[in-house]
Amino acid sequence: MPEQPSHGMQCHEFDILLADAFDGILSGSQLDRFQAHARACPACGPLFADAEAGRNWLKSLTEVEPPAGLVENILASTTGIATSHLRHLAPSTRPLTSWLERLQASIAGLVDPIWGTVRQPRFAMSFGMAFFSLSAVLSIAGVKPADVRQVSLRPAAIRHAYYNTQARVIRYYENIRFVYEVESRVREFKRATTPAEPAPEKQKERKNDTSGEPEQKQERNYSQSDNHLILAGAPLAPSDDLPVVSVTTYRRFV
Amino acid sequence: MEDVQVVAMLVRRCIAGDAAAWEEIVQNYNRRIYNICYRFAGSADDAQDLTQEVFIKIYRTLSSYDTHKGAFATWITTITRNLLVDHFRKTKQDRMTDSLDAAPSDHEDAHPLSDRIEDKSAPPDSRVRSRQVGETVHAALAKLSPELREAVILRDLQDMDYRDIATALRVPEGTVKSRINRGRAELARLLQRTYRQVM
Ligand SMILES: [Zn+2]
């Protein structure tokens, strides 16, 4: 902006007074000098007109409504307690009379903060990945959820299970390279799921069960890659050694 | 404006671990913070994420708020502004400098300029028209440089006084006034250009 004095006012001074002029707090000789500069200065005159127009445009921007659930999300991500639960805590609410209500409230108190965190997209992704990794590791190690019920906790049995698992894992990693590992997992998954297919009458029930659909789709994808399997280098583990429980099934199990 | 003592009490209760006091703070200020974020970031999704981040920051630093040093609203505006600066640096404004036409928004339905031309001949429904104007101004605002944009948002949309804006932006009051002038003028020029193209 050219610093030319016009009617006893510098452009810099005009710039400072411009905001005050819109607020209507200029008066007397100051206002006269301001107006004279606006008329005479080739830079400040247009600035005045444009700033006034811009100020009027901005008046068309009204306050927007925050999205529903924003407060709940904020509370969940800070205190980990949802609004509804805080209302429970408020002293004005009626006391919880029945033992069932008290039990529900105490369970909610324990679960809500954790659930609130898990529901956050960034955490949900992490939890999902952690769970996937865990189930993949368990699956490779040959752990079957069905076996969990029959697990013996005697020290000897635990030691036995430990060495068994270790031997299986070592065998697994020694024999195959990474690519073959992935491919054989696909094959194992197929084998593992085929005998576990439900009886025909149960299949009908499954059609209505939408939760089963992604798994079927996934299997279709897996079978596509099955066509490109190079079996020559991939060691064939005995079929009873194959982990029966696939990643997806395990997820459903939990 | 806020009652200094009421806010000071709320903050004290919060620091003492009173979850209901924190909820009251969130209820009282989420609208303000969301609107600043929405006008600055341009998109409703970003505004929602940023508002949440702002409150996480407030929650963590609440004990550092000094009631004697200024209004609570100015303090949270400063935190909001600092986070917006960080966000701007991260995103490098690539999404904001799109053309005025491509400014989808959850609050003001985005119509291409060609639609607006047709509207000129059609009988104007004032509510639709003002929404379209708002949408165009919102898109133009996103084209301002961040320094001018934040100054204009705090003054013309949040009605903050120059001194509080100067505190939040950490610049002298004269600079604040100058930025507001230039922000308003630049916005008008952008909009004049847009509407000249239409006609
Ligand atoms: Zn001048």
CSV table of N, CA, C and O in Angstrom, one decimal, chain A residues 27-108:
chain,number,residue,atom,x,y,z
A,27,SER,N,-15.5,9.9,15.0
A,27,SER,CA,-16.3,11.1,15.0
A,27,SER,C,-15.5,12.3,14.8
A,27,SER,O,-14.2,12.3,14.9
A,28,GLY,N,-16.1,13.4,14.7
A,28,GLY,CA,-15.4,14.7,14.6
A,28,GLY,C,-14.4,14.8,13.5
A,28,GLY,O,-14.7,14.3,12.4
A,29,SER,N,-13.3,15.5,13.8
A,29,SER,CA,-12.3,15.8,12.8
A,29,SER,C,-11.7,14.5,12.3
A,29,SER,O,-11.3,14.4,11.1
A,30,GLN,N,-11.6,13.5,13.1
A,30,GLN,CA,-11.0,12.2,12.7
A,30,GLN,C,-11.8,11.6,11.6
A,30,GLN,O,-11.3,11.0,10.6
A,31,LEU,N,-13.2,11.6,11.8
A,31,LEU,CA,-14.1,11.1,10.8
A,31,LEU,C,-13.9,11.8,9.5
A,31,LEU,O,-13.9,11.3,8.4
A,32,ASP,N,-13.8,13.2,9.6
A,32,ASP,CA,-13.7,14.0,8.4
A,32,ASP,C,-12.4,13.7,7.6
A,32,ASP,O,-12.4,13.5,6.4
A,33,ARG,N,-11.3,13.6,8.3
A,33,ARG,CA,-10.0,13.2,7.7
A,33,ARG,C,-10.1,11.9,7.1
A,33,ARG,O,-9.6,11.6,6.0
A,34,PHE,N,-10.7,10.9,7.8
A,34,PHE,CA,-10.9,9.6,7.3
A,34,PHE,C,-11.6,9.5,6.0
A,34,PHE,O,-11.2,8.9,5.0
A,35,GLN,N,-12.8,10.2,6.0
A,35,GLN,CA,-13.6,10.3,4.7
A,35,GLN,C,-12.9,10.9,3.6
A,35,GLN,O,-13.0,10.5,2.4
A,36,ALA,N,-12.2,12.0,3.9
A,36,ALA,CA,-11.4,12.7,2.9
A,36,ALA,C,-10.4,11.8,2.2
A,36,ALA,O,-10.2,11.8,1.0
A,37,HIS,N,-9.7,11.1,3.1
A,37,HIS,CA,-8.6,10.2,2.6
A,37,HIS,C,-9.3,9.1,1.7
A,37,HIS,O,-8.7,8.7,0.7
A,38,ALA,N,-10.4,8.6,2.1
A,38,ALA,CA,-11.1,7.5,1.4
A,38,ALA,C,-11.4,8.0,0.0
A,38,ALA,O,-11.3,7.3,-1.0
A,39,ARG,N,-11.9,9.3,-0.1
A,39,ARG,CA,-12.2,9.8,-1.4
A,39,ARG,C,-11.0,10.1,-2.3
A,39,ARG,O,-11.1,9.9,-3.5
A,40,ALA,N,-9.9,10.5,-1.7
A,40,ALA,CA,-8.8,10.9,-2.5
A,40,ALA,C,-7.8,9.8,-2.8
A,40,ALA,O,-7.1,9.8,-3.9
A,41,CYS,N,-7.6,8.9,-1.9
A,41,CYS,CA,-6.5,7.9,-2.0
A,41,CYS,C,-6.9,6.8,-3.0
A,41,CYS,O,-8.0,6.1,-2.8
A,42,PRO,N,-6.1,6.5,-4.0
A,42,PRO,CA,-6.5,5.5,-5.0
A,42,PRO,C,-6.4,4.1,-4.4
A,42,PRO,O,-7.0,3.1,-5.0
A,43,ALA,N,-5.7,3.9,-3.3
A,43,ALA,CA,-5.6,2.5,-2.7
A,43,ALA,C,-6.6,2.4,-1.6
A,43,ALA,O,-7.3,1.3,-1.6
A,44,CYS,N,-6.8,3.4,-0.8
A,44,CYS,CA,-7.7,3.2,0.3
A,44,CYS,C,-9.1,3.3,0.0
A,44,CYS,O,-10.0,2.7,0.7
A,45,GLY,N,-9.5,4.1,-1.0
A,45,GLY,CA,-10.9,4.2,-1.5
A,45,GLY,C,-11.5,2.9,-1.8
A,45,GLY,O,-12.5,2.4,-1.2
A,46,PRO,N,-10.8,2.1,-2.7
A,46,PRO,CA,-11.4,0.8,-3.1
A,46,PRO,C,-11.3,-0.2,-1.9
A,46,PRO,O,-12.2,-1.0,-1.7
A,47,LEU,N,-10.3,0.0,-1.0
A,47,LEU,CA,-10.2,-0.9,0.1
A,47,LEU,C,-11.4,-0.7,1.0
A,47,LEU,O,-12.0,-1.7,1.5
A,48,PHE,N,-11.8,0.5,1.2
A,48,PHE,CA,-12.9,0.9,2.0
A,48,PHE,C,-14.2,0.2,1.4
A,48,PHE,O,-15.0,-0.5,2.2
A,49,ALA,N,-14.4,0.4,0.1
A,49,ALA,CA,-15.6,-0.2,-0.5
A,49,ALA,C,-15.6,-1.7,-0.5
A,49,ALA,O,-16.7,-2.3,-0.1
A,50,ASP,N,-14.5,-2.3,-0.7
A,50,ASP,CA,-14.4,-3.8,-0.7
A,50,ASP,C,-14.6,-4.3,0.7
A,50,ASP,O,-15.3,-5.3,0.9
A,51,ALA,N,-14.0,-3.7,1.7
A,51,ALA,CA,-14.1,-4.2,3.0
A,51,ALA,C,-15.6,-4.1,3.5
A,51,ALA,O,-16.1,-5.0,4.2
A,52,GLU,N,-16.2,-3.0,3.1
A,52,GLU,CA,-17.6,-2.9,3.5
A,52,GLU,C,-18.5,-4.0,2.8
A,52,GLU,O,-19.3,-4.6,3.5
A,53,ALA,N,-18.2,-4.2,1.5
A,53,ALA,CA,-18.9,-5.3,0.8
A,53,ALA,C,-18.7,-6.6,1.5
A,53,ALA,O,-19.6,-7.4,1.7
A,54,GLY,N,-17.4,-6.9,1.8
A,54,GLY,CA,-17.1,-8.2,2.4
A,54,GLY,C,-17.7,-8.4,3.7
A,54,GLY,O,-18.2,-9.5,4.1
A,55,ARG,N,-17.8,-7.3,4.5
A,55,ARG,CA,-18.4,-7.3,5.8
A,55,ARG,C,-19.9,-7.7,5.6
A,55,ARG,O,-20.5,-8.5,6.4
A,56,ASN,N,-20.5,-7.1,4.6
A,56,ASN,CA,-22.0,-7.4,4.4
A,56,ASN,C,-22.2,-8.9,3.9
A,56,ASN,O,-23.1,-9.5,4.3
A,57,TRP,N,-21.2,-9.4,3.1
A,57,TRP,CA,-21.3,-10.8,2.6
A,57,TRP,C,-21.3,-11.7,3.8
A,57,TRP,O,-22.0,-12.7,3.9
A,58,LEU,N,-20.4,-11.4,4.8
A,58,LEU,CA,-20.2,-12.3,5.9
A,58,LEU,C,-21.4,-12.4,6.8
A,58,LEU,O,-21.6,-13.3,7.5
A,59,LYS,N,-22.2,-11.3,6.7
A,59,LYS,CA,-23.5,-11.4,7.5
A,59,LYS,C,-24.4,-12.5,7.0
A,59,LYS,O,-25.3,-12.9,7.8
A,60,SER,N,-24.2,-13.0,5.8
A,60,SER,CA,-25.1,-14.0,5.3
A,60,SER,C,-24.7,-15.4,5.9
A,60,SER,O,-25.4,-16.4,5.7
A,61,LEU,N,-23.5,-15.4,6.6
A,61,LEU,CA,-23.1,-16.7,7.2
A,61,LEU,C,-23.7,-16.8,8.6
A,61,LEU,O,-23.2,-16.2,9.6
A,62,THR,N,-24.7,-17.6,8.7
A,62,THR,CA,-25.4,-17.8,10.0
A,62,THR,C,-24.7,-18.9,10.8
A,62,THR,O,-24.0,-19.8,10.1
A,63,GLU,N,-24.9,-19.0,12.0
A,63,GLU,CA,-24.4,-20.1,12.9
A,63,GLU,C,-24.9,-21.4,12.4
A,63,GLU,O,-26.1,-21.6,12.1
A,64,VAL,N,-24.0,-22.4,12.3
A,64,VAL,CA,-24.5,-23.8,11.9
A,64,VAL,C,-24.7,-24.6,13.1
A,64,VAL,O,-24.1,-24.4,14.2
A,65,GLU,N,-25.6,-25.6,12.9
A,65,GLU,CA,-25.9,-26.5,14.0
A,65,GLU,C,-24.8,-27.6,14.1
A,65,GLU,O,-24.5,-28.3,13.1
A,66,PRO,N,-24.2,-27.8,15.3
A,66,PRO,CA,-23.2,-28.9,15.4
A,66,PRO,C,-23.9,-30.3,15.1
A,66,PRO,O,-25.1,-30.4,15.4
A,67,PRO,N,-23.2,-31.3,14.6
A,67,PRO,CA,-23.9,-32.6,14.3
A,67,PRO,C,-24.4,-33.2,15.6
A,67,PRO,O,-23.8,-33.0,16.7
A,68,ALA,N,-25.4,-34.0,15.5
A,68,ALA,CA,-26.0,-34.7,16.6
A,68,ALA,C,-24.9,-35.7,17.1
A,68,ALA,O,-24.2,-36.3,16.3
A,69,GLY,N,-24.8,-35.8,18.4
A,69,GLY,CA,-23.9,-36.8,19.0
A,69,GLY,C,-22.5,-36.2,19.2
A,69,GLY,O,-21.6,-36.9,19.7
A,70,LEU,N,-22.3,-34.9,18.8
A,70,LEU,CA,-21.0,-34.3,19.0
A,70,LEU,C,-20.6,-34.2,20.5
A,70,LEU,O,-19.5,-34.6,20.9
A,71,VAL,N,-21.6,-33.8,21.3
A,71,VAL,CA,-21.3,-33.7,22.8
A,71,VAL,C,-21.0,-35.1,23.4
A,71,VAL,O,-20.0,-35.2,24.1
A,72,GLU,N,-21.8,-36.1,23.0
A,72,GLU,CA,-21.6,-37.5,23.4
A,72,GLU,C,-20.2,-37.9,23.0
A,72,GLU,O,-19.5,-38.5,23.9
A,73,ASN,N,-19.8,-37.6,21.8
A,73,ASN,CA,-18.5,-38.1,21.3
A,73,ASN,C,-17.4,-37.4,22.1
A,73,ASN,O,-16.4,-38.0,22.4
A,74,ILE,N,-17.6,-36.1,22.4
A,74,ILE,CA,-16.5,-35.3,23.1
A,74,ILE,C,-16.4,-35.9,24.5
A,74,ILE,O,-15.3,-36.2,25.0
A,75,LEU,N,-17.5,-36.2,25.2
A,75,LEU,CA,-17.5,-36.7,26.5
A,75,LEU,C,-16.9,-38.1,26.5
A,75,LEU,O,-16.1,-38.5,27.4
A,76,ALA,N,-17.2,-38.9,25.5
A,76,ALA,CA,-16.6,-40.3,25.5
A,76,ALA,C,-15.1,-40.2,25.3
A,76,ALA,O,-14.4,-41.0,25.8
A,77,SER,N,-14.7,-39.2,24.5
A,77,SER,CA,-13.2,-39.1,24.2
A,77,SER,C,-12.4,-38.4,25.3
A,77,SER,O,-11.2,-38.4,25.3
A,78,THR,N,-13.1,-37.8,26.2
A,78,THR,CA,-12.4,-37.1,27.3
A,78,THR,C,-12.6,-37.9,28.6
A,78,THR,O,-11.7,-38.5,29.1
A,79,THR,N,-13.8,-37.9,29.2
A,79,THR,CA,-14.0,-38.6,30.4
A,79,THR,C,-14.3,-40.0,30.2
A,79,THR,O,-14.2,-40.8,31.2
A,80,GLY,N,-14.7,-40.4,29.0
A,80,GLY,CA,-15.0,-41.8,28.7
A,80,GLY,C,-16.4,-42.1,29.2
A,80,GLY,O,-16.8,-43.3,29.3
A,81,ILE,N,-17.1,-41.1,29.6
A,81,ILE,CA,-18.5,-41.4,30.1
A,81,ILE,C,-19.5,-40.7,29.2
A,81,ILE,O,-19.3,-39.5,28.9
A,82,ALA,N,-20.5,-41.4,28.8
A,82,ALA,CA,-21.5,-40.9,27.9
A,82,ALA,C,-22.5,-40.0,28.7
A,82,ALA,O,-22.6,-40.2,29.9
A,83,THR,N,-23.1,-39.1,28.0
A,83,THR,CA,-24.0,-38.1,28.7
A,83,THR,C,-25.1,-38.8,29.5
A,83,THR,O,-25.4,-38.5,30.6
A,84,SER,N,-25.7,-39.9,28.9
A,84,SER,CA,-26.8,-40.6,29.6
A,84,SER,C,-26.3,-41.1,30.9
A,84,SER,O,-27.0,-41.1,31.9
A,85,HIS,N,-25.0,-41.5,31.0
A,85,HIS,CA,-24.5,-42.1,32.2
A,85,HIS,C,-24.3,-41.0,33.2
A,85,HIS,O,-24.6,-41.2,34.4
A,86,LEU,N,-23.9,-39.8,32.8
A,86,LEU,CA,-23.7,-38.7,33.7
A,86,LEU,C,-25.1,-38.3,34.3
A,86,LEU,O,-25.1,-38.0,35.5
A,87,ARG,N,-26.1,-38.4,33.5
A,87,ARG,CA,-27.4,-38.1,34.1
A,87,ARG,C,-27.8,-39.1,35.2
A,87,ARG,O,-28.5,-38.8,36.1
A,88,HIS,N,-27.3,-40.3,35.0
A,88,HIS,CA,-27.5,-41.3,36.0
A,88,HIS,C,-26.9,-40.9,37.3
A,88,HIS,O,-27.4,-41.0,38.4
A,89,LEU,N,-25.7,-40.2,37.2
A,89,LEU,CA,-24.9,-39.8,38.3
A,89,LEU,C,-25.5,-38.6,39.0
A,89,LEU,O,-25.2,-38.3,40.2
A,90,ALA,N,-26.2,-37.8,38.2
A,90,ALA,CA,-26.7,-36.5,38.7
A,90,ALA,C,-27.5,-36.8,40.0
A,90,ALA,O,-28.3,-37.7,40.0
A,91,PRO,N,-27.4,-35.9,41.0
A,91,PRO,CA,-28.1,-36.2,42.3
A,91,PRO,C,-29.6,-36.0,42.2
A,91,PRO,O,-30.3,-36.6,43.0
A,92,SER,N,-30.1,-35.3,41.2
A,92,SER,CA,-31.5,-35.1,41.0
A,92,SER,C,-32.2,-36.4,40.6
A,92,SER,O,-33.4,-36.5,40.8
A,93,THR,N,-31.5,-37.3,40.0
A,93,THR,CA,-32.2,-38.5,39.5
A,93,THR,C,-32.7,-39.4,40.6
A,93,THR,O,-32.1,-39.4,41.7
A,94,ARG,N,-33.7,-40.1,40.4
A,94,ARG,CA,-34.3,-40.9,41.5
A,94,ARG,C,-33.3,-42.1,41.8
A,94,ARG,O,-32.6,-42.5,41.0
A,95,PRO,N,-33.3,-42.5,43.1
A,95,PRO,CA,-32.4,-43.5,43.5
A,95,PRO,C,-32.7,-44.8,42.8
A,95,PRO,O,-33.9,-45.1,42.5
A,96,LEU,N,-31.7,-45.6,42.5
A,96,LEU,CA,-31.9,-46.9,41.9
A,96,LEU,C,-32.4,-47.9,42.9
A,96,LEU,O,-31.7,-48.3,43.8
A,97,THR,N,-33.7,-48.3,42.7
A,97,THR,CA,-34.3,-49.1,43.8
A,97,THR,C,-34.0,-50.6,43.7
A,97,THR,O,-33.4,-51.2,44.6
A,98,SER,N,-34.3,-51.2,42.5
A,98,SER,CA,-34.2,-52.6,42.5
A,98,SER,C,-32.7,-53.0,42.3
A,98,SER,O,-31.9,-52.3,41.8
A,99,TRP,N,-32.4,-54.3,42.8
A,99,TRP,CA,-31.1,-54.8,42.7
A,99,TRP,C,-30.6,-54.9,41.3
A,99,TRP,O,-29.5,-54.7,40.9
A,100,LEU,N,-31.6,-55.2,40.4
A,100,LEU,CA,-31.3,-55.4,38.9
A,100,LEU,C,-30.8,-54.0,38.3
A,100,LEU,O,-29.8,-54.0,37.6
A,101,GLU,N,-31.5,-52.9,38.7
A,101,GLU,CA,-31.1,-51.6,38.2
A,101,GLU,C,-29.7,-51.3,38.7
A,101,GLU,O,-28.9,-50.7,38.0
A,102,ARG,N,-29.5,-51.6,40.0
A,102,ARG,CA,-28.1,-51.3,40.6
A,102,ARG,C,-27.0,-52.1,39.8
A,102,ARG,O,-26.0,-51.6,39.5
A,103,LEU,N,-27.4,-53.4,39.6
A,103,LEU,CA,-26.4,-54.2,38.9
A,103,LEU,C,-26.2,-53.7,37.5
A,103,LEU,O,-25.0,-53.5,37.0
A,104,GLN,N,-27.3,-53.3,36.8
A,104,GLN,CA,-27.1,-52.7,35.4
A,104,GLN,C,-26.3,-51.5,35.4
A,104,GLN,O,-25.4,-51.3,34.6
A,105,ALA,N,-26.5,-50.6,36.4
A,105,ALA,CA,-25.8,-49.4,36.5
A,105,ALA,C,-24.3,-49.6,36.7
A,105,ALA,O,-23.4,-49.0,36.1
A,106,SER,N,-24.0,-50.6,37.6
A,106,SER,CA,-22.6,-50.8,37.9
A,106,SER,C,-21.9,-51.5,36.7
A,106,SER,O,-20.7,-51.2,36.5
A,107,ILE,N,-22.6,-52.3,36.0
A,107,ILE,CA,-22.0,-52.9,34.8
A,107,ILE,C,-21.8,-51.8,33.8
A,107,ILE,O,-20.7,-51.7,33.2
A,108,ALA,N,-22.8,-50.9,33.6
A,108,ALA,CA,-22.6,-49.8,32.7
A,108,ALA,C,-21.5,-49.0,33.0
A,108,ALA,O,-20.7,-48.5,32.2
